[in-house]
Amino acid sequence: DTGVSQNPRHKITKRGQNVTFRCDPISEHNRLYWYRQTLGQGPEFLTYFQNEAQLEKSRLLSDRFSAERPKGSFSTLEIQRTEQGDSAMYLCASSLIQASQETQYFGPGTRLLVL
Amino acid sequence: DAKTTQPNSMESNEEEPVHLPCNHSTISGTDYIHWYRQLPSQGPEYVIHGLTSNVNNRMASLAIAEDRKSSTLILHRATLRDAAVYYCILRDGDTGRRALTFGSGTRLQVQP
């Protein structure tokens, strides 16, 4: 399967710990997005990359959150000093720059539970 | 971003057509209408998008009102696999903002 993959699929951590999630986009997709989704709500945008450049960050992305895409391929999202409010599904999506309305392809998500 | 309004939930019977409405009265001339859906325990997946004309693909049809203030996603024959949350999203074709702004969507239940 050559879709977007995310690891781990589930993560349980204690409050105050750091966690890191990985996203592997579809090969040759130059845009990569991170979203967060809480129960019963639609996904909310966090940040996106075009190649290795981080082009936009949401106000939701507090200074405890950092995302990287060092070589323009996979990306990592790190949350430092986790809080219970960080519990959510973290979704990654990738797309290929074509026309202005490119399709985003989503991964299965990483579900984070902060105890 | 212009907002969309969708019913919270809808029900359908298997093998019957489903019409999922979306209101977007503040849509701008450069906004495209996108539909994504999210099956249980999965990430969202693209369904269809359009600007002014009605659109068809293998998954669904998109009917856009003449004034573009509303649109309808049409599933021609619902299957149990179509049970999902359907999101109607406006995306500016001009400013280059790339992120999708999801609302709460419509939860579609399909009865056998």
JSON list of C-alpha atoms in Angstrom, two decimals:
[
{"chain": "A", "resi": 1, "resn": "ASP", "atom": "CA", "xyz": [0.00, 0.00, 0.00]},
{"chain": "A", "resi": 2, "resn": "THR", "atom": "CA", "xyz": [1.52, 3.35, -0.98]},
{"chain": "A", "resi": 3, "resn": "GLY", "atom": "CA", "xyz": [-0.77, 5.62, 1.00]},
{"chain": "A", "resi": 4, "resn": "VAL", "atom": "CA", "xyz": [0.16, 7.97, 3.82]},
{"chain": "A", "resi": 5, "resn": "SER", "atom": "CA", "xyz": [1.44, 6.10, 6.85]},
{"chain": "A", "resi": 6, "resn": "GLN", "atom": "CA", "xyz": [1.64, 7.28, 10.43]},
{"chain": "A", "resi": 7, "resn": "ASN", "atom": "CA", "xyz": [3.44, 5.83, 13.41]},
{"chain": "A", "resi": 8, "resn": "PRO", "atom": "CA", "xyz": [2.64, 4.97, 16.05]},
{"chain": "A", "resi": 9, "resn": "ARG", "atom": "CA", "xyz": [-1.06, 4.40, 15.58]},
{"chain": "A", "resi": 10, "resn": "HIS", "atom": "CA", "xyz": [-1.71, 4.75, 19.31]},
{"chain": "A", "resi": 11, "resn": "LYS", "atom": "CA", "xyz": [0.24, 6.41, 22.08]},
{"chain": "A", "resi": 12, "resn": "ILE", "atom": "CA", "xyz": [-0.54, 6.57, 25.79]},
{"chain": "A", "resi": 13, "resn": "THR", "atom": "CA", "xyz": [1.64, 8.86, 27.85]},
{"chain": "A", "resi": 14, "resn": "LYS", "atom": "CA", "xyz": [1.68, 10.55, 31.20]},
{"chain": "A", "resi": 15, "resn": "ARG", "atom": "CA", "xyz": [1.20, 14.26, 31.58]},
{"chain": "A", "resi": 16, "resn": "GLY", "atom": "CA", "xyz": [4.48, 16.11, 31.28]},
{"chain": "A", "resi": 17, "resn": "GLN", "atom": "CA", "xyz": [6.16, 13.59, 29.00]},
{"chain": "A", "resi": 18, "resn": "ASN", "atom": "CA", "xyz": [7.31, 14.36, 25.45]},
{"chain": "A", "resi": 19, "resn": "VAL", "atom": "CA", "xyz": [5.94, 12.46, 22.48]},
{"chain": "A", "resi": 20, "resn": "THR", "atom": "CA", "xyz": [6.93, 12.33, 18.82]},
{"chain": "A", "resi": 21, "resn": "PHE", "atom": "CA", "xyz": [4.83, 11.17, 15.90]},
{"chain": "A", "resi": 22, "resn": "ARG", "atom": "CA", "xyz": [6.01, 10.32, 12.43]},
{"chain": "A", "resi": 23, "resn": "CYS", "atom": "CA", "xyz": [4.28, 10.73, 9.07]},
{"chain": "A", "resi": 24, "resn": "ASP", "atom": "CA", "xyz": [5.45, 9.21, 5.80]},
{"chain": "A", "resi": 25, "resn": "PRO", "atom": "CA", "xyz": [3.65, 10.88, 2.90]},
{"chain": "A", "resi": 26, "resn": "ILE", "atom": "CA", "xyz": [2.89, 9.43, -0.48]},
{"chain": "A", "resi": 27, "resn": "SER", "atom": "CA", "xyz": [6.11, 9.30, -2.47]},
{"chain": "A", "resi": 28, "resn": "GLU", "atom": "CA", "xyz": [6.84, 12.51, -4.41]},
{"chain": "A", "resi": 29, "resn": "HIS", "atom": "CA", "xyz": [4.09, 14.47, -2.66]},
{"chain": "A", "resi": 30, "resn": "ASN", "atom": "CA", "xyz": [5.64, 17.83, -1.91]},
{"chain": "A", "resi": 31, "resn": "ARG", "atom": "CA", "xyz": [3.03, 19.16, 0.52]},
{"chain": "A", "resi": 32, "resn": "LEU", "atom": "CA", "xyz": [2.52, 17.68, 3.96]},
{"chain": "A", "resi": 33, "resn": "TYR", "atom": "CA", "xyz": [-0.10, 18.74, 6.50]},
{"chain": "A", "resi": 34, "resn": "TRP", "atom": "CA", "xyz": [-0.75, 18.06, 10.16]},
{"chain": "A", "resi": 35, "resn": "TYR", "atom": "CA", "xyz": [-4.25, 18.24, 11.64]},
{"chain": "A", "resi": 36, "resn": "ARG", "atom": "CA", "xyz": [-5.67, 17.47, 15.07]},
{"chain": "A", "resi": 37, "resn": "GLN", "atom": "CA", "xyz": [-9.09, 15.97, 15.68]},
{"chain": "A", "resi": 38, "resn": "THR", "atom": "CA", "xyz": [-10.91, 15.70, 18.98]},
{"chain": "A", "resi": 39, "resn": "LEU", "atom": "CA", "xyz": [-13.91, 13.46, 19.58]},
{"chain": "A", "resi": 40, "resn": "GLY", "atom": "CA", "xyz": [-17.02, 14.54, 17.68]},
{"chain": "A", "resi": 41, "resn": "GLN", "atom": "CA", "xyz": [-15.28, 17.37, 15.87]},
{"chain": "A", "resi": 42, "resn": "GLY", "atom": "CA", "xyz": [-13.82, 17.77, 12.41]},
{"chain": "A", "resi": 43, "resn": "PRO", "atom": "CA", "xyz": [-10.05, 17.91, 11.96]},
{"chain": "A", "resi": 44, "resn": "GLU", "atom": "CA", "xyz": [-8.34, 21.22, 12.76]},
{"chain": "A", "resi": 45, "resn": "PHE", "atom": "CA", "xyz": [-5.34, 22.43, 10.83]},
{"chain": "A", "resi": 46, "resn": "LEU", "atom": "CA", "xyz": [-2.05, 22.67, 12.69]},
{"chain": "A", "resi": 47, "resn": "THR", "atom": "CA", "xyz": [0.70, 23.28, 10.14]},
{"chain": "A", "resi": 48, "resn": "TYR", "atom": "CA", "xyz": [1.89, 22.47, 6.66]},
{"chain": "A", "resi": 49, "resn": "PHE", "atom": "CA", "xyz": [5.11, 22.06, 4.71]},
{"chain": "A", "resi": 50, "resn": "GLN", "atom": "CA", "xyz": [5.98, 22.52, 1.11]},
{"chain": "A", "resi": 51, "resn": "ASN", "atom": "CA", "xyz": [9.02, 20.37, 0.60]},
{"chain": "A", "resi": 52, "resn": "GLU", "atom": "CA", "xyz": [11.13, 21.09, 3.72]},
{"chain": "A", "resi": 53, "resn": "ALA", "atom": "CA", "xyz": [9.77, 24.60, 4.32]},
{"chain": "A", "resi": 54, "resn": "GLN", "atom": "CA", "xyz": [7.13, 25.09, 6.99]},
{"chain": "A", "resi": 55, "resn": "LEU", "atom": "CA", "xyz": [4.84, 27.62, 5.33]},
{"chain": "A", "resi": 56, "resn": "GLU", "atom": "CA", "xyz": [1.95, 28.04, 7.72]},
{"chain": "A", "resi": 57, "resn": "LYS", "atom": "CA", "xyz": [1.27, 27.41, 11.40]},
{"chain": "A", "resi": 58, "resn": "SER", "atom": "CA", "xyz": [-2.10, 27.60, 13.10]},
{"chain": "A", "resi": 59, "resn": "ARG", "atom": "CA", "xyz": [-2.67, 29.46, 16.36]},
{"chain": "A", "resi": 60, "resn": "LEU", "atom": "CA", "xyz": [-3.43, 25.99, 17.77]},
{"chain": "A", "resi": 61, "resn": "LEU", "atom": "CA", "xyz": [0.25, 25.13, 17.44]},
{"chain": "A", "resi": 62, "resn": "SER", "atom": "CA", "xyz": [1.49, 26.29, 20.82]},
{"chain": "A", "resi": 63, "resn": "ASP", "atom": "CA", "xyz": [5.18, 26.59, 21.61]},
{"chain": "A", "resi": 64, "resn": "ARG", "atom": "CA", "xyz": [5.07, 23.07, 23.04]},
{"chain": "A", "resi": 65, "resn": "PHE", "atom": "CA", "xyz": [4.47, 21.75, 19.54]},
{"chain": "A", "resi": 66, "resn": "SER", "atom": "CA", "xyz": [7.15, 21.52, 16.89]},
{"chain": "A", "resi": 67, "resn": "ALA", "atom": "CA", "xyz": [7.07, 19.96, 13.46]},
{"chain": "A", "resi": 68, "resn": "GLU", "atom": "CA", "xyz": [9.87, 19.20, 11.07]},
{"chain": "A", "resi": 69, "resn": "ARG", "atom": "CA", "xyz": [10.29, 17.85, 7.60]},
{"chain": "A", "resi": 70, "resn": "PRO", "atom": "CA", "xyz": [14.05, 17.80, 7.30]},
{"chain": "A", "resi": 71, "resn": "LYS", "atom": "CA", "xyz": [14.56, 16.37, 3.83]},
{"chain": "A", "resi": 72, "resn": "GLY", "atom": "CA", "xyz": [11.21, 17.12, 2.34]},
{"chain": "A", "resi": 73, "resn": "SER", "atom": "CA", "xyz": [10.06, 13.54, 2.76]},
{"chain": "A", "resi": 74, "resn": "PHE", "atom": "CA", "xyz": [8.82, 12.25, 6.14]},
{"chain": "A", "resi": 75, "resn": "SER", "atom": "CA", "xyz": [7.74, 14.60, 8.91]},
{"chain": "A", "resi": 76, "resn": "THR", "atom": "CA", "xyz": [7.72, 14.49, 12.68]},
{"chain": "A", "resi": 77, "resn": "LEU", "atom": "CA", "xyz": [5.43, 16.24, 15.12]},
{"chain": "A", "resi": 78, "resn": "GLU", "atom": "CA", "xyz": [6.73, 16.58, 18.67]},
{"chain": "A", "resi": 79, "resn": "ILE", "atom": "CA", "xyz": [4.69, 17.63, 21.68]},
{"chain": "A", "resi": 80, "resn": "GLN", "atom": "CA", "xyz": [6.70, 18.62, 24.72]},
{"chain": "A", "resi": 81, "resn": "ARG", "atom": "CA", "xyz": [5.38, 18.55, 28.29]},
{"chain": "A", "resi": 82, "resn": "THR", "atom": "CA", "xyz": [2.11, 16.95, 27.23]},
{"chain": "A", "resi": 83, "resn": "GLU", "atom": "CA", "xyz": [-1.14, 18.04, 28.85]},
{"chain": "A", "resi": 84, "resn": "GLN", "atom": "CA", "xyz": [-4.43, 16.18, 29.11]},
{"chain": "A", "resi": 85, "resn": "GLY", "atom": "CA", "xyz": [-5.90, 18.62, 26.60]},
{"chain": "A", "resi": 86, "resn": "ASP", "atom": "CA", "xyz": [-3.47, 17.30, 24.00]},
{"chain": "A", "resi": 87, "resn": "SER", "atom": "CA", "xyz": [-5.40, 14.02, 23.88]},
{"chain": "A", "resi": 88, "resn": "ALA", "atom": "CA", "xyz": [-6.66, 13.77, 20.33]},
{"chain": "A", "resi": 89, "resn": "MET", "atom": "CA", "xyz": [-6.18, 12.10, 16.96]},
{"chain": "A", "resi": 90, "resn": "TYR", "atom": "CA", "xyz": [-3.27, 13.59, 15.05]},
{"chain": "A", "resi": 91, "resn": "LEU", "atom": "CA", "xyz": [-3.74, 13.29, 11.31]},
{"chain": "A", "resi": 92, "resn": "CYS", "atom": "CA", "xyz": [-1.21, 13.74, 8.57]},
{"chain": "A", "resi": 93, "resn": "ALA", "atom": "CA", "xyz": [-2.06, 14.42, 4.94]},
{"chain": "A", "resi": 94, "resn": "SER", "atom": "CA", "xyz": [-0.01, 14.88, 1.81]},
{"chain": "A", "resi": 95, "resn": "SER", "atom": "CA", "xyz": [-0.66, 16.34, -1.61]},
{"chain": "A", "resi": 96, "resn": "LEU", "atom": "CA", "xyz": [1.03, 17.04, -4.90]},
{"chain": "A", "resi": 97, "resn": "ILE", "atom": "CA", "xyz": [1.16, 20.59, -6.21]},
{"chain": "A", "resi": 98, "resn": "GLN", "atom": "CA", "xyz": [-0.85, 20.69, -9.37]},
{"chain": "A", "resi": 99, "resn": "ALA", "atom": "CA", "xyz": [-3.71, 23.07, -9.89]},
{"chain": "A", "resi": 100, "resn": "SER", "atom": "CA", "xyz": [-4.86, 25.19, -6.98]},
{"chain": "A", "resi": 101, "resn": "GLN", "atom": "CA", "xyz": [-7.29, 22.55, -5.78]},
{"chain": "A", "resi": 102, "resn": "GLU", "atom": "CA", "xyz": [-5.01, 19.61, -5.11]},
{"chain": "A", "resi": 103, "resn": "THR", "atom": "CA", "xyz": [-6.45, 16.63, -3.25]},
{"chain": "A", "resi": 104, "resn": "GLN", "atom": "CA", "xyz": [-5.17, 15.91, 0.23]},
{"chain": "A", "resi": 105, "resn": "TYR", "atom": "CA", "xyz": [-4.59, 12.26, 1.08]},
{"chain": "A", "resi": 106, "resn": "PHE", "atom": "CA", "xyz": [-4.87, 11.47, 4.76]},
{"chain": "A", "resi": 107, "resn": "GLY", "atom": "CA", "xyz": [-3.17, 8.86, 6.86]},
{"chain": "A", "resi": 108, "resn": "PRO", "atom": "CA", "xyz": [-4.95, 6.75, 9.49]},
{"chain": "A", "resi": 109, "resn": "GLY", "atom": "CA", "xyz": [-3.86, 9.04, 12.30]},
{"chain": "A", "resi": 110, "resn": "THR", "atom": "CA", "xyz": [-2.07, 8.65, 15.63]},
{"chain": "A", "resi": 111, "resn": "ARG", "atom": "CA", "xyz": [-4.38, 8.57, 18.61]},
{"chain": "A", "resi": 112, "resn": "LEU", "atom": "CA", "xyz": [-2.81, 10.18, 21.66]},
{"chain": "A", "resi": 113, "resn": "LEU", "atom": "CA", "xyz": [-4.09, 9.72, 25.19]},
{"chain": "A", "resi": 114, "resn": "VAL", "atom": "CA", "xyz": [-2.48, 11.79, 27.92]},
{"chain": "A", "resi": 115, "resn": "LEU", "atom": "CA", "xyz": [-3.13, 10.47, 31.42]},
{"chain": "B", "resi": 1, "resn": "ASP", "atom": "CA", "xyz": [-12.91, 31.59, 5.59]},
{"chain": "B", "resi": 2, "resn": "ALA", "atom": "CA", "xyz": [-16.47, 31.36, 4.36]},
{"chain": "B", "resi": 3, "resn": "LYS", "atom": "CA", "xyz": [-18.47, 28.95, 6.49]},
{"chain": "B", "resi": 4, "resn": "THR", "atom": "CA", "xyz": [-20.64, 25.99, 5.61]},
{"chain": "B", "resi": 5, "resn": "THR", "atom": "CA", "xyz": [-23.73, 24.64, 7.34]},
{"chain": "B", "resi": 6, "resn": "GLN", "atom": "CA", "xyz": [-24.67, 20.98, 7.24]},
{"chain": "B", "resi": 7, "resn": "PRO", "atom": "CA", "xyz": [-27.24, 18.88, 9.09]},
{"chain": "B", "resi": 8, "resn": "ASN", "atom": "CA", "xyz": [-25.72, 16.99, 12.01]},
{"chain": "B", "resi": 9, "resn": "SER", "atom": "CA", "xyz": [-27.00, 13.63, 10.86]},
{"chain": "B", "resi": 10, "resn": "MET", "atom": "CA", "xyz": [-28.97, 11.86, 8.15]},
{"chain": "B", "resi": 11, "resn": "GLU", "atom": "CA", "xyz": [-30.24, 8.35, 7.63]},
{"chain": "B", "resi": 12, "resn": "SER", "atom": "CA", "xyz": [-30.60, 6.36, 4.46]},
{"chain": "B", "resi": 13, "resn": "ASN", "atom": "CA", "xyz": [-31.51, 2.87, 3.39]},
{"chain": "B", "resi": 14, "resn": "GLU", "atom": "CA", "xyz": [-29.09, 0.69, 1.53]},
{"chain": "B", "resi": 15, "resn": "GLU", "atom": "CA", "xyz": [-29.26, 0.93, -2.26]},
{"chain": "B", "resi": 16, "resn": "GLU", "atom": "CA", "xyz": [-31.26, 4.14, -2.15]},
{"chain": "B", "resi": 17, "resn": "PRO", "atom": "CA", "xyz": [-29.96, 7.54, -3.29]},
{"chain": "B", "resi": 18, "resn": "VAL", "atom": "CA", "xyz": [-28.74, 9.97, -0.65]},
{"chain": "B", "resi": 19, "resn": "HIS", "atom": "CA", "xyz": [-28.73, 13.75, -0.96]},
{"chain": "B", "resi": 20, "resn": "LEU", "atom": "CA", "xyz": [-26.46, 15.50, 1.51]},
{"chain": "B", "resi": 21, "resn": "PRO", "atom": "CA", "xyz": [-27.07, 19.27, 1.61]},
{"chain": "B", "resi": 22, "resn": "CYS", "atom": "CA", "xyz": [-24.63, 22.05, 2.39]},
{"chain": "B", "resi": 23, "resn": "ASN", "atom": "CA", "xyz": [-25.35, 25.75, 2.74]},
{"chain": "B", "resi": 24, "resn": "HIS", "atom": "CA", "xyz": [-22.61, 28.28, 2.07]},
{"chain": "B", "resi": 25, "resn": "SER", "atom": "CA", "xyz": [-24.37, 31.61, 1.71]},
{"chain": "B", "resi": 26, "resn": "THR", "atom": "CA", "xyz": [-21.17, 33.68, 2.12]},
{"chain": "B", "resi": 27, "resn": "ILE", "atom": "CA", "xyz": [-19.24, 31.84, -0.58]},
{"chain": "B", "resi": 28, "resn": "SER", "atom": "CA", "xyz": [-16.95, 34.04, -2.65]},
{"chain": "B", "resi": 29, "resn": "GLY", "atom": "CA", "xyz": [-16.47, 33.88, -6.38]},
{"chain": "B", "resi": 30, "resn": "THR", "atom": "CA", "xyz": [-13.15, 32.09, -6.09]},
{"chain": "B", "resi": 31, "resn": "ASP", "atom": "CA", "xyz": [-14.19, 29.48, -3.50]},
{"chain": "B", "resi": 32, "resn": "TYR", "atom": "CA", "xyz": [-14.25, 25.89, -4.62]},
{"chain": "B", "resi": 33, "resn": "ILE", "atom": "CA", "xyz": [-16.66, 23.46, -2.91]},
{"chain": "B", "resi": 34, "resn": "HIS", "atom": "CA", "xyz": [-14.96, 20.30, -1.69]},
{"chain": "B", "resi": 35, "resn": "TRP", "atom": "CA", "xyz": [-16.42, 17.22, -0.06]},
{"chain": "B", "resi": 36, "resn": "TYR", "atom": "CA", "xyz": [-14.43, 14.81, 2.06]},
{"chain": "B", "resi": 37, "resn": "ARG", "atom": "CA", "xyz": [-15.73, 11.93, 4.11]},
{"chain": "B", "resi": 38, "resn": "GLN", "atom": "CA", "xyz": [-14.37, 10.12, 7.12]},
{"chain": "B", "resi": 39, "resn": "LEU", "atom": "CA", "xyz": [-15.15, 6.47, 7.68]},
{"chain": "B", "resi": 40, "resn": "PRO", "atom": "CA", "xyz": [-15.01, 5.18, 11.27]},
{"chain": "B", "resi": 41, "resn": "SER", "atom": "CA", "xyz": [-11.47, 4.96, 12.64]},
{"chain": "B", "resi": 42, "resn": "GLN", "atom": "CA", "xyz": [-9.93, 6.31, 9.44]},
{"chain": "B", "resi": 43, "resn": "GLY", "atom": "CA", "xyz": [-8.58, 9.60, 8.17]},
{"chain": "B", "resi": 44, "resn": "PRO", "atom": "CA", "xyz": [-10.74, 11.71, 5.86]},
{"chain": "B", "resi": 45, "resn": "GLU", "atom": "CA", "xyz": [-10.82, 10.87, 2.17]},
{"chain": "B", "resi": 46, "resn": "TYR", "atom": "CA", "xyz": [-11.54, 13.10, -0.80]},
{"chain": "B", "resi": 47, "resn": "VAL", "atom": "CA", "xyz": [-14.90, 12.64, -2.49]},
{"chain": "B", "resi": 48, "resn": "ILE", "atom": "CA", "xyz": [-15.40, 15.38, -5.06]},
{"chain": "B", "resi": 49, "resn": "HIS", "atom": "CA", "xyz": [-15.04, 19.10, -5.69]},
{"chain": "B", "resi": 50, "resn": "GLY", "atom": "CA", "xyz": [-16.45, 21.75, -8.01]},
{"chain": "B", "resi": 51, "resn": "LEU", "atom": "CA", "xyz": [-16.64, 25.47, -8.69]},
{"chain": "B", "resi": 52, "resn": "THR", "atom": "CA", "xyz": [-19.80, 26.28, -10.65]},
{"chain": "B", "resi": 53, "resn": "SER", "atom": "CA", "xyz": [-20.86, 23.34, -12.77]},
{"chain": "B", "resi": 54, "resn": "ASN", "atom": "CA", "xyz": [-22.21, 20.05, -11.53]},
{"chain": "B", "resi": 55, "resn": "VAL", "atom": "CA", "xyz": [-19.56, 17.35, -11.27]},
{"chain": "B", "resi": 56, "resn": "ASN", "atom": "CA", "xyz": [-19.64, 13.57, -11.43]},
{"chain": "B", "resi": 57, "resn": "ASN", "atom": "CA", "xyz": [-17.05, 10.98, -10.52]},
{"chain": "B", "resi": 58, "resn": "ARG", "atom": "CA", "xyz": [-17.07, 7.31, -9.64]},
{"chain": "B", "resi": 59, "resn": "MET", "atom": "CA", "xyz": [-17.93, 8.01, -6.01]},
{"chain": "B", "resi": 60, "resn": "ALA", "atom": "CA", "xyz": [-20.60, 10.67, -6.18]},
{"chain": "B", "resi": 61, "resn": "SER", "atom": "CA", "xyz": [-22.15, 13.65, -7.92]},
{"chain": "B", "resi": 62, "resn": "LEU", "atom": "CA", "xyz": [-22.00, 17.26, -6.82]},
{"chain": "B", "resi": 63, "resn": "ALA", "atom": "CA", "xyz": [-24.91, 19.53, -7.65]},
{"chain": "B", "resi": 64, "resn": "ILE", "atom": "CA", "xyz": [-24.18, 23.24, -7.21]},
{"chain": "B", "resi": 65, "resn": "ALA", "atom": "CA", "xyz": [-26.98, 25.79, -7.04]},
{"chain": "B", "resi": 66, "resn": "GLU", "atom": "CA", "xyz": [-26.97, 28.48, -9.68]},
{"chain": "B", "resi": 67, "resn": "ASP", "atom": "CA", "xyz": [-26.25, 31.20, -7.10]},
{"chain": "B", "resi": 68, "resn": "ARG", "atom": "CA", "xyz": [-23.63, 28.89, -5.49]},
{"chain": "B", "resi": 69, "resn": "LYS", "atom": "CA", "xyz": [-25.05, 29.51, -2.05]},
{"chain": "B", "resi": 70, "resn": "SER", "atom": "CA", "xyz": [-25.75, 25.83, -1.58]},
{"chain": "B", "resi": 71, "resn": "SER", "atom": "CA", "xyz": [-24.69, 22.47, -2.93]},
{"chain": "B", "resi": 72, "resn": "THR", "atom": "CA", "xyz": [-25.72, 18.84, -2.63]},
{"chain": "B", "resi": 73, "resn": "LEU", "atom": "CA", "xyz": [-23.59, 15.74, -2.57]},
{"chain": "B", "resi": 74, "resn": "ILE", "atom": "CA", "xyz": [-25.43, 12.85, -4.19]},
{"chain": "B", "resi": 75, "resn": "LEU", "atom": "CA", "xyz": [-24.62, 9.22, -3.52]},
{"chain": "B", "resi": 76, "resn": "HIS", "atom": "CA", "xyz": [-26.58, 7.38, -6.17]},
{"chain": "B", "resi": 77, "resn": "ARG", "atom": "CA", "xyz": [-26.91, 4.05, -4.36]},
{"chain": "B", "resi": 78, "resn": "ALA", "atom": "CA", "xyz": [-25.90, 4.05, -0.74]},
{"chain": "B", "resi": 79, "resn": "THR", "atom": "CA", "xyz": [-24.05, 1.04, 0.60]},
{"chain": "B", "resi": 80, "resn": "LEU", "atom": "CA", "xyz": [-23.22, 0.16, 4.17]},
{"chain": "B", "resi": 81, "resn": "ARG", "atom": "CA", "xyz": [-19.66, 1.24, 3.41]},
{"chain": "B", "resi": 82, "resn": "ASP", "atom": "CA", "xyz": [-20.90, 4.79, 2.78]},
{"chain": "B", "resi": 83, "resn": "ALA", "atom": "CA", "xyz": [-21.71, 5.24, 6.47]},
{"chain": "B", "resi": 84, "resn": "ALA", "atom": "CA", "xyz": [-19.37, 8.06, 7.42]},
{"chain": "B", "resi": 85, "resn": "VAL", "atom": "CA", "xyz": [-19.13, 11.71, 8.39]},
{"chain": "B", "resi": 86, "resn": "TYR", "atom": "CA", "xyz": [-19.33, 13.90, 5.30]},
{"chain": "B", "resi": 87, "resn": "TYR", "atom": "CA", "xyz": [-17.65, 17.29, 5.32]},
{"chain": "B", "resi": 88, "resn": "CYS", "atom": "CA", "xyz": [-18.49, 20.16, 2.97]},
{"chain": "B", "resi": 89, "resn": "ILE", "atom": "CA", "xyz": [-15.51, 22.52, 2.76]},
{"chain": "B", "resi": 90, "resn": "LEU", "atom": "CA", "xyz": [-14.89, 25.77, 0.93]},
{"chain": "B", "resi": 91, "resn": "ARG", "atom": "CA", "xyz": [-11.42, 26.31, -0.41]},
{"chain": "B", "resi": 92, "resn": "ASP", "atom": "CA", "xyz": [-10.20, 29.58, -1.88]},
{"chain": "B", "resi": 93, "resn": "GLY", "atom": "CA", "xyz": [-8.77, 29.15, -5.33]},
{"chain": "B", "resi": 94, "resn": "ASP", "atom": "CA", "xyz": [-7.13, 32.54, -5.24]},
{"chain": "B", "resi": 95, "resn": "THR", "atom": "CA", "xyz": [-5.25, 33.25, -2.04]},
{"chain": "B", "resi": 96, "resn": "GLY", "atom": "CA", "xyz": [-3.24, 30.09, -2.00]},
{"chain": "B", "resi": 97, "resn": "ARG", "atom": "CA", "xyz": [-4.26, 29.12, 1.53]},
{"chain": "B", "resi": 98, "resn": "ARG", "atom": "CA", "xyz": [-3.81, 25.39, 1.43]},
{"chain": "B", "resi": 99, "resn": "ALA", "atom": "CA", "xyz": [-5.31, 24.07, 4.64]},
{"chain": "B", "resi": 100, "resn": "LEU", "atom": "CA", "xyz": [-8.76, 22.52, 4.72]},
{"chain": "B", "resi": 101, "resn": "THR", "atom": "CA", "xyz": [-11.20, 24.03, 7.23]},
{"chain": "B", "resi": 102, "resn": "PHE", "atom": "CA", "xyz": [-13.49, 21.25, 8.43]},
{"chain": "B", "resi": 103, "resn": "GLY", "atom": "CA", "xyz": [-16.78, 21.85, 10.21]},
{"chain": "B", "resi": 104, "resn": "SER", "atom": "CA", "xyz": [-18.64, 19.19, 12.17]},
{"chain": "B", "resi": 105, "resn": "GLY", "atom": "CA", "xyz": [-19.99, 17.50, 9.06]},
{"chain": "B", "resi": 106, "resn": "THR", "atom": "CA", "xyz": [-23.04, 15.29, 8.54]},
{"chain": "B", "resi": 107, "resn": "ARG", "atom": "CA", "xyz": [-23.01, 11.83, 10.03]},
{"chain": "B", "resi": 108, "resn": "LEU", "atom": "CA", "xyz": [-24.67, 9.49, 7.52]},
{"chain": "B", "resi": 109, "resn": "GLN", "atom": "CA", "xyz": [-26.15, 6.26, 8.78]},
{"chain": "B", "resi": 110, "resn": "VAL", "atom": "CA", "xyz": [-27.07, 3.60, 6.23]},
{"chain": "B", "resi": 111, "resn": "GLN", "atom": "CA", "xyz": [-29.61, 1.00, 7.22]},
{"chain": "B", "resi": 112, "resn": "PRO", "atom": "CA", "xyz": [-29.58, -2.45, 5.61]}
]
